[in-house]
């Protein structure tokens, strides 16, 4: 389950899920729900795989979202479906999407960057909670 | 939807001169006081988020001089508050902080004059806004009409607007009226990553989204006739204000630097109150590399605003059937409000070079300062302050008080009063463009969210902010500008 929350001039992404794999996948979907007016408009035509090494969960989440934002900004790809495997020494993420088509994928926000501010990935009562604030 | 941050409960002691102090003993680790320029009215909203706490956090940075400062348009930011100013001395282990500049390196504003008056423009305003909107790329995403390859993008960073002016996209006089002549020395395009170059290559000459805009404005009131005359401004004159920065290129330079700076606090034994304040000594490999890349990105930002201006000039020429030169479309001035610069300041009687971080603050050098363009040196540097799209923006002039009190700095805008989500919720079911039209403003925006999140109500009243910097003598009122046409991302 994910939602956007308010944060002065910017936007926060908040995800609650039973396991870390789902937290990472839903955080990515939440990011694209901030970028696009409708994340469900994206067809899973193309697959992109992203490997990130590291053990700090917060930095792994940060780097995963940062890589996806770069794919959007540099290669103009948008994504709507994600799967992630979180291991002790890194993550393997897969994103499904297609080239950005302004006609079918109206943009909602220009996300400038993922930020470190109050970045958290913490265990909660029913699994995990992640929060990331993105700069608009 | 969650609530925002709790209110700031710490001390804000009035010390006179529109200034409130967070004393050094408020928090362990503070090296200097925090000082916020405000009045009682603004203070109420300033307390509403944790921005004052951020002023206190910045006071902990190694090498910080005099005080951690904030302008009256202060609001919460990443690490540093927006509206924050701090100066660090490299000889005292002073640091450079990407968070003290912000993601949008050299976000700034320029004001372009015309010799047209309100009555001449009013019949064409709808057509003008439409043409501006269709000509100037705005909104999230890409697609500028100017395409630069990687090599040319690096030249934009190395040479600044000079590079595009050599291709007839402007005139040499534009450079004289751009902060630092549009070229900050020491910028090294080779320190900018390929990722950043790719993000920026197609975005030079595009407005972007968020609070960026291009507005057709009219001089609504003149407060200092002598200075207005030197600036070439008079009542009812039409001008164009452009607010944008270094686009994706700058965001990526900041992002790249923050990744490198992750380990710096530990490496250089710097204690930080917030990860987003990551910094490194100016005299360190990481610090030097960031400075070279940040300056290069700033030069790119000047190029972006140059090309935005040039497109606006072409639209005016088309709509009014006269060349932009005939329409008197001279650049009044271009200021950066997200930047760090090495400047000479006198601190406790000693003149030295310090790194002035301005994150949402504008340089405001007074009359006689050698860096003020010759045409304005007798009165001071023009300061351009964008407000919200329904009320007003301002032209101020740098004042002597800024050199004594704020490292030659003043405010940069209105400052947000509502979060984006709150503003969007508030706008639900309303037609913002209709409301603006009732106020005499024709607005077009690239996204549905844009107008809602940027509605006038989402901002503090810029007049209140300007009152404070005027009274504190950081900069003085010259002219109030009223929008009549707006294009937004």
Coordinates of C-alpha atoms in Angstrom, one line a residue:
Chain A
X1 CA 0.0 0.0 0.0
X2 CA 1.4 3.4 -0.9
X3 CA 0.4 7.0 -0.7
X4 CA 1.8 10.5 -1.3
X5 CA 2.0 12.8 1.7
X6 CA 2.4 16.5 2.0
X7 CA 5.7 18.0 2.7
X8 CA 5.9 21.9 2.5
X9 CA 7.1 22.6 -1.1
X10 CA 7.5 18.9 -2.0
X11 CA 6.1 15.4 -1.9
X12 CA 6.6 12.4 0.3
X13 CA 6.2 8.8 -0.8
X14 CA 5.0 6.4 1.9
X15 CA 4.8 2.6 1.6
X16 CA 3.6 0.0 4.0
X17 CA 4.0 -3.7 3.1
X18 CA 4.5 -7.1 4.7
X19 CA 8.0 -7.7 3.3
X20 CA 10.9 -5.6 2.0
X21 CA 10.6 -6.9 -1.6
X22 CA 7.1 -5.4 -1.8
X23 CA 8.2 -2.2 -0.1
X24 CA 10.8 -1.6 -2.7
X25 CA 8.5 -2.4 -5.6
X26 CA 5.6 -0.3 -4.3
X27 CA 8.0 2.7 -3.6
X28 CA 8.9 2.6 -7.3
X29 CA 5.2 2.6 -8.3
X30 CA 4.6 5.4 -5.9
X31 CA 7.4 7.4 -7.5
X32 CA 5.9 7.1 -10.9
X33 CA 2.4 7.9 -9.5
X34 CA 4.0 11.3 -8.5
X35 CA 5.6 11.8 -12.0
X36 CA 2.6 10.7 -14.0
X37 CA -1.1 11.8 -13.8
X38 CA -2.0 8.1 -14.1
X39 CA 0.6 5.4 -13.5
X40 CA -1.9 2.8 -14.7
X41 CA -1.6 4.2 -18.2
X42 CA 1.8 2.6 -18.6
X43 CA 2.0 -0.6 -20.6
X44 CA 4.6 -3.2 -19.6
X45 CA 6.1 -3.5 -23.0
X46 CA 9.8 -3.3 -22.0
X47 CA 11.8 -4.7 -19.2
X48 CA 14.7 -3.0 -17.4
X49 CA 16.9 -4.7 -14.8
X50 CA 18.7 -2.8 -12.1
X51 CA 21.3 -4.2 -9.8
X52 CA 22.5 -2.3 -6.7
X53 CA 25.1 -3.4 -4.2
X54 CA 25.1 -2.4 -0.6
X55 CA 23.7 -3.3 2.8
X56 CA 22.2 -0.1 4.1
X57 CA 18.4 -0.5 3.4
X58 CA 17.8 3.3 3.2
X59 CA 20.6 3.9 0.8
X60 CA 19.5 0.9 -1.3
X61 CA 16.0 2.3 -1.6
X62 CA 17.4 5.7 -2.4
X63 CA 19.7 4.3 -5.1
X64 CA 16.9 2.2 -6.6
X65 CA 14.6 5.1 -7.0
X66 CA 17.4 7.3 -8.2
X67 CA 18.3 4.8 -11.0
X68 CA 14.6 4.7 -12.1
X69 CA 14.4 8.5 -12.1
X70 CA 17.5 8.6 -14.3
X71 CA 15.9 6.1 -16.7
X72 CA 13.0 8.4 -17.0
X73 CA 15.0 11.6 -17.4
X74 CA 17.7 10.3 -19.7
X75 CA 16.1 7.6 -21.7
X76 CA 12.5 8.9 -21.4
X77 CA 11.2 5.6 -20.2
X78 CA 8.1 5.3 -17.9
X79 CA 7.3 2.3 -15.7
X80 CA 4.2 1.0 -14.1
X81 CA 5.1 -2.5 -12.8
X82 CA 8.0 -3.6 -10.6
X83 CA 9.5 -6.6 -8.9
X84 CA 12.4 -6.5 -6.4
X85 CA 14.5 -9.0 -4.5
X86 CA 16.2 -7.6 -1.5
X87 CA 19.3 -9.5 -0.3
X88 CA 21.8 -8.9 2.5
X89 CA 24.3 -7.5 0.0
X90 CA 22.1 -5.6 -2.4
X91 CA 19.0 -5.7 -4.6
X92 CA 17.9 -6.9 -8.0
X93 CA 15.0 -4.9 -9.4
X94 CA 13.0 -5.2 -12.5
X95 CA 10.8 -2.5 -14.0
X96 CA 8.3 -2.9 -16.8
X97 CA 7.3 0.0 -18.9
X98 CA 7.6 1.8 -22.2
X99 CA 8.9 4.9 -23.9
X100 CA 7.2 8.0 -22.6
X101 CA 4.3 9.1 -24.9
X102 CA 3.2 12.6 -23.8
X103 CA -0.2 11.9 -25.4
X104 CA -1.0 8.8 -23.3
X105 CA 1.1 9.6 -20.3
X106 CA 0.4 13.2 -19.2
X107 CA 3.0 14.3 -16.6
X108 CA 2.0 15.5 -13.1
X109 CA 5.2 16.6 -11.5
X110 CA 8.8 17.2 -12.4
X111 CA 10.7 15.2 -9.8
X112 CA 14.1 16.9 -9.6
X113 CA 15.6 14.4 -7.2
X114 CA 15.2 11.8 -4.5
X115 CA 16.3 13.2 -1.2
X116 CA 18.0 11.9 1.9
X117 CA 15.8 14.0 4.2
X118 CA 14.0 11.8 6.7
X119 CA 14.6 8.8 4.5
X120 CA 13.5 5.7 6.3
X121 CA 13.0 2.0 5.9
X122 CA 11.9 0.6 9.3
X123 CA 10.2 -2.5 10.6
X124 CA 6.6 -1.8 11.8
X125 CA 3.9 -3.7 13.5
X126 CA 2.6 -5.3 10.3
X127 CA 5.9 -5.5 8.3
X128 CA 7.8 -2.6 6.9
X129 CA 7.4 1.1 6.5
X130 CA 9.4 3.3 4.0
X131 CA 9.3 7.0 3.6
X132 CA 11.1 9.0 0.9
X133 CA 10.8 12.7 0.1
X134 CA 11.2 13.8 -3.5
X135 CA 12.2 17.3 -4.6
X136 CA 9.7 18.9 -6.9
Chain B
X1 CA -2.7 12.5 4.2
X2 CA -0.5 13.2 7.1
X3 CA -0.1 16.5 8.9
X4 CA 3.1 18.6 8.4
X5 CA 5.9 19.1 10.9
X6 CA 5.3 20.4 14.4
X7 CA 5.8 24.0 15.1
X8 CA 9.2 25.4 16.1
X9 CA 9.1 25.9 19.8
X10 CA 12.7 27.3 20.2
X11 CA 13.7 30.8 21.0
X12 CA 13.3 33.7 18.5
X13 CA 14.4 36.7 20.4
X14 CA 13.7 40.1 18.8
X15 CA 17.0 42.0 18.5
X16 CA 15.7 45.1 16.5
X17 CA 16.0 45.9 12.9
X18 CA 13.5 43.3 11.8
X19 CA 15.8 40.6 13.1
X20 CA 15.1 37.7 15.5
X21 CA 17.8 35.6 17.1
X22 CA 18.2 31.9 17.9
X23 CA 21.0 32.2 20.4
X24 CA 24.1 30.0 20.1
X25 CA 23.3 28.2 23.3
X26 CA 20.0 26.9 21.9
X27 CA 21.6 23.7 20.8
X28 CA 25.0 22.1 21.5
X29 CA 27.3 22.4 18.5
X30 CA 26.1 25.8 17.2
X31 CA 29.1 27.8 16.4
X32 CA 27.3 31.1 15.8
X33 CA 23.8 32.6 16.5
X34 CA 21.0 32.1 14.0
X35 CA 19.4 35.3 12.8
X36 CA 16.1 35.5 10.9
X37 CA 14.9 38.7 9.2
X38 CA 11.2 39.0 9.7
X39 CA 8.4 40.9 11.4
X40 CA 5.8 39.8 13.9
X41 CA 3.2 39.0 11.2
X42 CA 5.6 36.8 9.2
X43 CA 7.1 35.2 12.3
X44 CA 3.8 33.6 13.0
X45 CA 3.9 31.6 9.8
X46 CA 7.7 31.0 10.1
X47 CA 7.2 29.2 13.4
X48 CA 4.8 26.8 11.6
X49 CA 7.5 24.5 10.3
X50 CA 11.0 23.4 11.3
X51 CA 12.8 26.0 9.2
X52 CA 14.1 27.9 12.2
X53 CA 15.5 24.5 13.5
X54 CA 17.3 24.3 10.2
X55 CA 18.8 27.7 10.7
X56 CA 20.2 26.4 14.0
X57 CA 21.5 23.3 12.3
X58 CA 23.4 25.3 9.7
X59 CA 25.0 27.3 12.6
X60 CA 27.0 24.1 13.3
X61 CA 28.9 24.0 10.0
X62 CA 32.7 24.3 10.3
X63 CA 34.1 27.7 9.4
X64 CA 30.7 29.5 9.5
X65 CA 31.1 33.3 9.9
X66 CA 29.1 35.7 12.0
X67 CA 25.7 34.0 12.0
X68 CA 23.5 31.5 10.2
X69 CA 21.0 33.8 8.4
X70 CA 17.6 33.5 7.0
X71 CA 15.5 35.9 4.9
X72 CA 11.8 36.7 5.6
X73 CA 10.7 34.3 2.9
X74 CA 12.2 31.4 4.9
X75 CA 10.5 28.0 4.7
X76 CA 11.5 24.5 5.2
X77 CA 14.1 23.0 2.8
X78 CA 16.5 20.1 2.5
X79 CA 19.1 20.5 5.2
X80 CA 19.3 24.2 4.7
X81 CA 16.0 26.1 4.9
X82 CA 14.9 28.0 1.7
X83 CA 15.8 31.6 2.3
X84 CA 19.0 30.6 4.1
X85 CA 22.4 32.5 3.8
X86 CA 25.6 31.4 5.3
X87 CA 29.3 32.3 4.7
X88 CA 32.2 30.0 5.5
X89 CA 35.9 30.8 5.6
X90 CA 38.1 28.3 3.9
X91 CA 41.0 29.4 6.1
X92 CA 39.1 28.4 9.2
X93 CA 38.3 24.9 7.8
X94 CA 35.2 26.3 6.1
X95 CA 32.9 23.9 4.2
X96 CA 31.0 23.9 1.0
X97 CA 27.6 22.2 1.1
X98 CA 25.5 21.2 -2.0
X99 CA 22.5 21.4 0.3
X100 CA 23.3 25.0 0.9
X101 CA 22.9 25.7 -2.8
X102 CA 20.0 23.4 -3.6
X103 CA 19.1 21.0 -6.4
X104 CA 18.3 23.7 -8.9
X105 CA 21.7 25.3 -9.1
X106 CA 21.5 28.9 -10.3
X107 CA 17.8 28.9 -10.2
X108 CA 17.2 32.6 -10.8
X109 CA 15.2 35.4 -12.3
X110 CA 15.6 37.9 -15.1
X111 CA 13.6 40.9 -16.0
X112 CA 13.3 42.0 -19.7
X113 CA 12.0 45.5 -20.4
X114 CA 9.9 46.6 -23.3
X115 CA 9.0 50.1 -24.5
X116 CA 5.3 49.1 -24.6
X117 CA 2.7 50.3 -22.2
X118 CA -0.3 48.5 -20.7
X119 CA -2.8 50.1 -23.1
X120 CA -0.9 48.9 -26.2
X121 CA -0.5 45.3 -24.9
X122 CA -3.9 44.7 -23.3
X123 CA -5.7 44.0 -26.7
X124 CA -3.1 41.4 -27.6
X125 CA -2.5 39.8 -24.2
X126 CA -4.5 36.7 -24.9
X127 CA -2.7 36.1 -28.2
X128 CA 0.6 36.9 -26.6
X129 CA 0.2 34.4 -23.8
X130 CA -1.0 31.8 -26.2
X131 CA 2.0 32.3 -28.5
X132 CA 4.4 32.4 -25.5
X133 CA 2.9 29.2 -24.2
X134 CA 3.1 27.4 -27.6
X135 CA 6.7 28.6 -28.3
X136 CA 8.4 28.2 -25.0
X137 CA 8.6 24.6 -23.8
X138 CA 7.2 24.4 -20.3
X139 CA 6.2 21.7 -17.9
X140 CA 7.8 18.5 -16.7
X141 CA 9.7 16.7 -19.3
X142 CA 11.7 17.8 -22.2
X143 CA 11.8 18.9 -25.8
X144 CA 13.4 22.3 -26.2
X145 CA 13.7 23.6 -29.7
X146 CA 17.5 24.1 -29.2
X147 CA 19.3 20.9 -29.3
X148 CA 22.9 20.7 -28.1
X149 CA 25.1 17.6 -28.3
X150 CA 27.2 16.6 -25.3
X151 CA 30.2 18.6 -26.6
X152 CA 28.1 21.7 -27.0
X153 CA 26.4 21.2 -23.7
X154 CA 29.9 21.2 -22.1
X155 CA 30.7 24.4 -24.0
X156 CA 27.6 26.0 -22.6
X157 CA 28.9 25.3 -19.1
X158 CA 32.4 26.5 -20.0
X159 CA 31.5 29.6 -21.8
X160 CA 28.1 30.6 -20.5
X161 CA 25.6 32.7 -22.6
X162 CA 28.5 34.0 -24.6
X163 CA 28.4 30.7 -26.5
X164 CA 24.7 31.2 -27.6
X165 CA 25.1 35.0 -28.2
X166 CA 27.9 34.2 -30.7
X167 CA 25.1 32.3 -32.6
X168 CA 22.9 35.4 -32.6
X169 CA 20.7 34.3 -29.7
X170 CA 21.1 37.6 -27.9
X171 CA 23.4 40.5 -27.9
X172 CA 26.7 41.2 -25.9
X173 CA 24.8 43.8 -23.8
X174 CA 22.9 40.9 -22.3
X175 CA 26.1 39.7 -20.7
X176 CA 26.8 43.0 -19.0
X177 CA 23.4 42.8 -17.3
X178 CA 23.7 39.2 -16.1
X179 CA 25.1 38.4 -12.6
X180 CA 28.9 37.6 -13.0
X181 CA 28.5 38.4 -16.7
X182 CA 26.9 35.0 -17.1
X183 CA 30.2 33.2 -16.5
X184 CA 31.4 32.2 -13.1
X185 CA 35.1 31.7 -13.3
X186 CA 36.4 28.3 -12.2
X187 CA 33.6 26.2 -13.6
X188 CA 34.9 23.0 -15.0
X189 CA 32.5 21.1 -17.4
X190 CA 34.7 18.0 -17.1
X191 CA 33.6 17.7 -13.5
X192 CA 30.0 17.3 -14.6
X193 CA 28.9 13.7 -15.1
X194 CA 27.6 12.3 -18.3
X195 CA 24.3 11.6 -16.6
X196 CA 24.0 15.4 -15.9
X197 CA 24.9 16.3 -19.4
X198 CA 22.4 13.9 -20.8
X199 CA 19.7 15.3 -18.5
X200 CA 20.5 18.8 -19.6
X201 CA 21.4 18.5 -23.3
X202 CA 17.8 19.0 -24.6
X203 CA 16.6 21.2 -21.8
X204 CA 18.4 24.4 -22.4
X205 CA 15.8 27.0 -23.2
X206 CA 13.0 25.2 -21.4
X207 CA 11.0 26.6 -18.4
X208 CA 10.5 23.4 -16.4
X209 CA 7.7 23.1 -13.8
X210 CA 7.2 23.7 -10.1
X211 CA 7.3 27.3 -9.3
X212 CA 9.1 28.3 -12.6
X213 CA 7.3 30.8 -14.8
X214 CA 7.4 33.3 -17.5
X215 CA 5.2 36.4 -16.9
X216 CA 4.2 39.4 -18.8
X217 CA 4.0 42.1 -16.1
X218 CA 3.3 45.7 -15.9
X219 CA 4.9 48.3 -13.6
X220 CA 2.1 48.8 -11.0
X221 CA 3.8 51.3 -8.7
X222 CA 7.1 53.2 -8.5
X223 CA 8.6 53.6 -5.1
X224 CA 11.9 55.2 -6.0
X225 CA 11.6 57.4 -9.0
X226 CA 15.4 58.2 -9.3
X227 CA 16.4 54.5 -9.2
X228 CA 13.6 53.5 -11.5
X229 CA 14.8 56.1 -14.0
X230 CA 18.3 54.6 -13.9
X231 CA 16.8 51.1 -14.4
X232 CA 14.6 52.4 -17.2
X233 CA 11.3 51.6 -15.5
X234 CA 8.1 53.7 -15.4
X235 CA 4.5 53.3 -14.5
X236 CA 2.4 51.0 -16.7
X237 CA 5.5 49.9 -18.7
X238 CA 5.3 46.2 -19.8
X239 CA 8.1 43.8 -18.9
X240 CA 8.8 40.1 -19.0
X241 CA 9.9 38.2 -15.9
X242 CA 11.5 34.8 -16.3
X243 CA 12.1 32.4 -13.4
X244 CA 14.0 29.2 -14.1
X245 CA 17.3 27.5 -13.4
X246 CA 19.7 24.9 -14.7
X247 CA 17.1 22.2 -15.3
X248 CA 17.9 18.5 -15.1
X249 CA 21.6 19.2 -15.5
X250 CA 21.8 21.2 -12.2
X251 CA 19.6 18.7 -10.3
X252 CA 21.9 15.9 -11.4
X253 CA 25.1 17.8 -10.4
X254 CA 23.6 18.2 -6.9
X255 CA 22.5 14.6 -6.8
X256 CA 25.9 13.4 -7.9
X257 CA 27.6 15.5 -5.3
X258 CA 25.3 14.4 -2.4
X259 CA 26.2 10.8 -3.3
X260 CA 29.9 11.6 -3.1
X261 CA 29.4 13.7 0.1
X262 CA 27.6 10.8 1.9
X263 CA 30.9 9.7 3.4
X264 CA 32.5 13.1 3.9
X265 CA 31.2 14.0 7.4
X266 CA 32.8 10.8 8.8
X267 CA 36.0 11.3 6.7
X268 CA 36.5 14.9 7.8
X269 CA 35.0 14.4 11.3
X270 CA 32.2 16.9 10.8
X271 CA 29.2 16.5 13.1
X272 CA 25.9 17.1 11.3
X273 CA 22.4 17.5 12.7
X274 CA 20.9 16.3 9.4
X275 CA 22.2 14.0 6.6
X276 CA 21.0 16.4 3.9
X277 CA 23.4 19.0 5.3
X278 CA 26.3 16.9 3.9
X279 CA 29.3 19.0 3.3
X280 CA 33.1 18.8 2.8
X281 CA 35.9 21.3 3.5
X282 CA 36.3 23.8 0.6
X283 CA 39.9 22.7 0.5
X284 CA 39.3 19.0 -0.1
X285 CA 39.2 16.9 -3.3
X286 CA 35.4 16.4 -2.9
X287 CA 34.8 20.1 -2.1
X288 CA 36.9 21.3 -5.0
X289 CA 35.2 19.0 -7.5
X290 CA 31.7 20.0 -6.4
X291 CA 32.7 23.7 -6.6
X292 CA 34.0 23.3 -10.2
X293 CA 30.8 21.3 -11.2
X294 CA 28.4 23.7 -9.4
X295 CA 30.0 26.7 -11.2
X296 CA 29.7 24.9 -14.6
X297 CA 26.0 24.1 -13.9
X298 CA 25.4 27.7 -12.9
X299 CA 26.8 28.9 -16.2
X300 CA 24.4 26.5 -17.9
X301 CA 21.5 28.1 -15.9
X302 CA 22.5 31.5 -17.2
X303 CA 22.3 30.0 -20.8
X304 CA 18.9 28.6 -20.1
X305 CA 17.5 31.9 -19.1
X306 CA 19.2 33.6 -22.0
X307 CA 17.4 31.3 -24.4
X308 CA 14.1 31.7 -22.7
X309 CA 14.5 35.4 -23.0
X310 CA 15.4 35.1 -26.7
X311 CA 12.3 33.1 -27.4
X312 CA 10.1 35.6 -25.6
X313 CA 11.7 38.4 -27.7
X314 CA 10.9 36.5 -30.8
X315 CA 7.3 36.0 -29.8
X316 CA 6.8 39.7 -29.0
X317 CA 8.4 40.6 -32.4
X318 CA 5.9 38.2 -34.1
X319 CA 2.8 39.5 -32.2
X320 CA 3.6 43.2 -32.5
X321 CA 5.1 43.0 -36.0
X322 CA 8.3 44.8 -35.0
X323 CA 11.8 43.6 -34.2
X324 CA 12.5 43.0 -30.5
X325 CA 15.1 45.8 -30.7
X326 CA 12.4 48.2 -31.8
X327 CA 10.3 47.0 -28.9
X328 CA 13.1 48.0 -26.6
X329 CA 13.4 44.4 -25.2
X330 CA 16.6 45.0 -23.2
X331 CA 17.6 42.8 -20.3
X332 CA 17.4 44.8 -17.1
X333 CA 19.2 42.2 -15.0
X334 CA 19.5 38.5 -14.3
X335 CA 20.1 37.3 -10.7
X336 CA 20.9 33.8 -9.3
X337 CA 19.1 32.8 -6.1
X338 CA 20.4 29.3 -5.6
X339 CA 24.2 29.5 -5.6
X340 CA 27.4 29.5 -3.6
X341 CA 30.0 32.2 -4.5
X342 CA 33.5 33.2 -3.3
X343 CA 33.1 36.8 -2.4
X344 CA 35.0 39.4 -0.4
X345 CA 33.3 40.6 2.8
X346 CA 34.4 42.5 5.8
X347 CA 33.8 40.5 9.0
X348 CA 34.6 42.1 12.4
X349 CA 36.8 44.7 10.6
X350 CA 38.8 42.1 8.6
X351 CA 38.2 41.8 4.8
X352 CA 38.4 38.3 3.6
X353 CA 37.2 35.9 0.9
X354 CA 34.3 33.7 2.1
X355 CA 32.0 31.1 0.5
X356 CA 28.6 32.7 0.6
X357 CA 25.8 30.1 0.2
X358 CA 22.5 31.6 -1.0
X359 CA 19.7 29.1 -1.1
X360 CA 16.7 31.0 -2.0
X361 CA 18.4 34.3 -1.4
X362 CA 19.5 37.0 -3.9
X363 CA 22.7 38.9 -4.1
X364 CA 21.9 42.6 -3.4
X365 CA 25.2 44.6 -3.8
X366 CA 24.9 48.3 -3.0
X367 CA 25.9 51.4 -5.0
X368 CA 29.6 51.6 -5.7
X369 CA 30.3 47.8 -5.5
X370 CA 32.7 46.9 -8.3
X371 CA 30.5 43.9 -9.3
X372 CA 27.5 46.1 -9.9
X373 CA 27.2 46.8 -13.7
X374 CA 28.5 50.2 -14.6
X375 CA 25.1 51.4 -15.7
X376 CA 23.7 50.9 -12.2
X377 CA 26.8 51.4 -10.1
X378 CA 25.6 54.8 -8.9
X379 CA 22.4 53.4 -7.4
X380 CA 23.1 49.7 -6.7
X381 CA 22.4 46.3 -8.2
X382 CA 18.9 45.5 -9.5
X383 CA 17.3 42.8 -7.4
X384 CA 14.4 40.8 -9.0
X385 CA 11.9 39.2 -6.6
X386 CA 9.2 37.0 -8.1
X387 CA 6.0 36.7 -6.3
X388 CA 2.9 34.6 -6.9
X389 CA 1.0 34.7 -10.2
X390 CA -2.0 36.6 -9.0
X391 CA -0.6 39.4 -6.9
X392 CA 2.8 40.9 -7.5
X393 CA 6.5 40.7 -8.1
X394 CA 9.1 43.3 -7.2
X395 CA 12.2 45.2 -8.4
X396 CA 14.4 46.2 -5.6
X397 CA 17.9 47.8 -5.4
X398 CA 20.8 46.5 -3.3
X399 CA 21.4 48.5 -0.2
X400 CA 24.4 49.2 2.0
X401 CA 22.8 47.3 4.9
X402 CA 23.2 44.1 3.0
X403 CA 27.0 44.3 3.2
X404 CA 26.8 44.9 7.0
X405 CA 24.1 42.4 7.9
X406 CA 23.6 39.6 5.3
X407 CA 26.8 39.1 3.2
X408 CA 25.3 41.2 0.5
X409 CA 22.0 39.2 0.3
X410 CA 18.3 39.8 0.4
X411 CA 15.1 37.7 0.0
X412 CA 14.2 35.8 -3.2
X413 CA 10.4 35.5 -3.4
X414 CA 7.2 35.1 -1.5
X415 CA 7.8 31.7 0.1
X416 CA 5.2 29.0 0.2
X417 CA 2.4 29.2 2.7
X418 CA 0.7 25.9 1.8
X419 CA 2.1 22.6 0.8
X420 CA 1.6 21.4 -2.8
X421 CA -0.9 18.7 -1.7
X422 CA -2.8 21.2 0.5
X423 CA -3.0 23.7 -2.4
X424 CA -4.2 21.0 -4.8
X425 CA -6.9 19.9 -2.3
X426 CA -7.9 23.6 -1.8
X427 CA -8.2 24.1 -5.5
X428 CA -10.4 21.1 -6.0
X429 CA -13.6 22.0 -7.9
X430 CA -12.3 25.5 -8.7
X431 CA -11.2 26.9 -12.0
X432 CA -7.9 28.7 -11.1
X433 CA -7.5 30.1 -14.6
X434 CA -11.0 31.7 -14.4
X435 CA -10.2 33.2 -11.0
X436 CA -7.0 34.7 -12.3
X437 CA -8.8 36.1 -15.3
X438 CA -11.1 37.9 -12.9
X439 CA -8.0 39.5 -11.4
X440 CA -6.9 40.5 -14.9
X441 CA -4.3 37.7 -15.4
X442 CA -4.4 35.4 -18.4
X443 CA -2.7 32.2 -17.4
X444 CA -1.8 29.0 -19.3
X445 CA -0.1 25.9 -17.7
X446 CA 1.3 22.7 -19.0
X447 CA -0.2 20.5 -16.3
X448 CA -3.5 20.3 -14.4
X449 CA -1.6 20.2 -11.1
X450 CA 0.6 23.2 -12.0
X451 CA -2.0 26.0 -11.6
X452 CA -3.6 24.4 -8.6
X453 CA -0.3 23.9 -6.7
X454 CA 0.9 27.4 -7.7
X455 CA -2.3 29.3 -7.0
X456 CA -1.7 32.7 -5.3
X457 CA -3.1 31.5 -2.0
X458 CA -0.4 28.9 -1.8
X459 CA 2.2 31.7 -1.2
X460 CA 2.8 34.3 1.4
X461 CA 2.1 37.8 0.3
X462 CA 5.4 38.9 -1.3
X463 CA 4.6 42.5 -0.3
X464 CA 5.1 41.5 3.4
X465 CA 8.4 39.9 2.6
X466 CA 9.6 42.9 0.7
X467 CA 8.5 45.2 3.5
X468 CA 11.0 43.5 5.8
X469 CA 14.0 43.6 3.6
X470 CA 13.3 47.2 2.8
X471 CA 13.0 48.1 6.5
X472 CA 16.1 46.1 7.4
X473 CA 17.9 48.0 4.6
X474 CA 19.0 44.8 2.8
X475 CA 17.5 46.2 -0.4
X476 CA 15.1 49.0 -1.1
X477 CA 11.8 49.1 -3.0
X478 CA 12.0 50.4 -6.6
X479 CA 8.9 49.1 -8.4
X480 CA 6.1 46.8 -7.8
X481 CA 5.2 44.6 -10.8
X482 CA 1.7 43.2 -11.5
X483 CA 1.2 40.1 -13.7
X484 CA -1.1 40.3 -16.7
X485 CA 0.0 37.1 -18.5
X486 CA 1.4 33.9 -17.1
X487 CA 2.9 30.7 -18.5
X488 CA 3.6 27.9 -16.1
X489 CA 4.9 24.4 -16.1

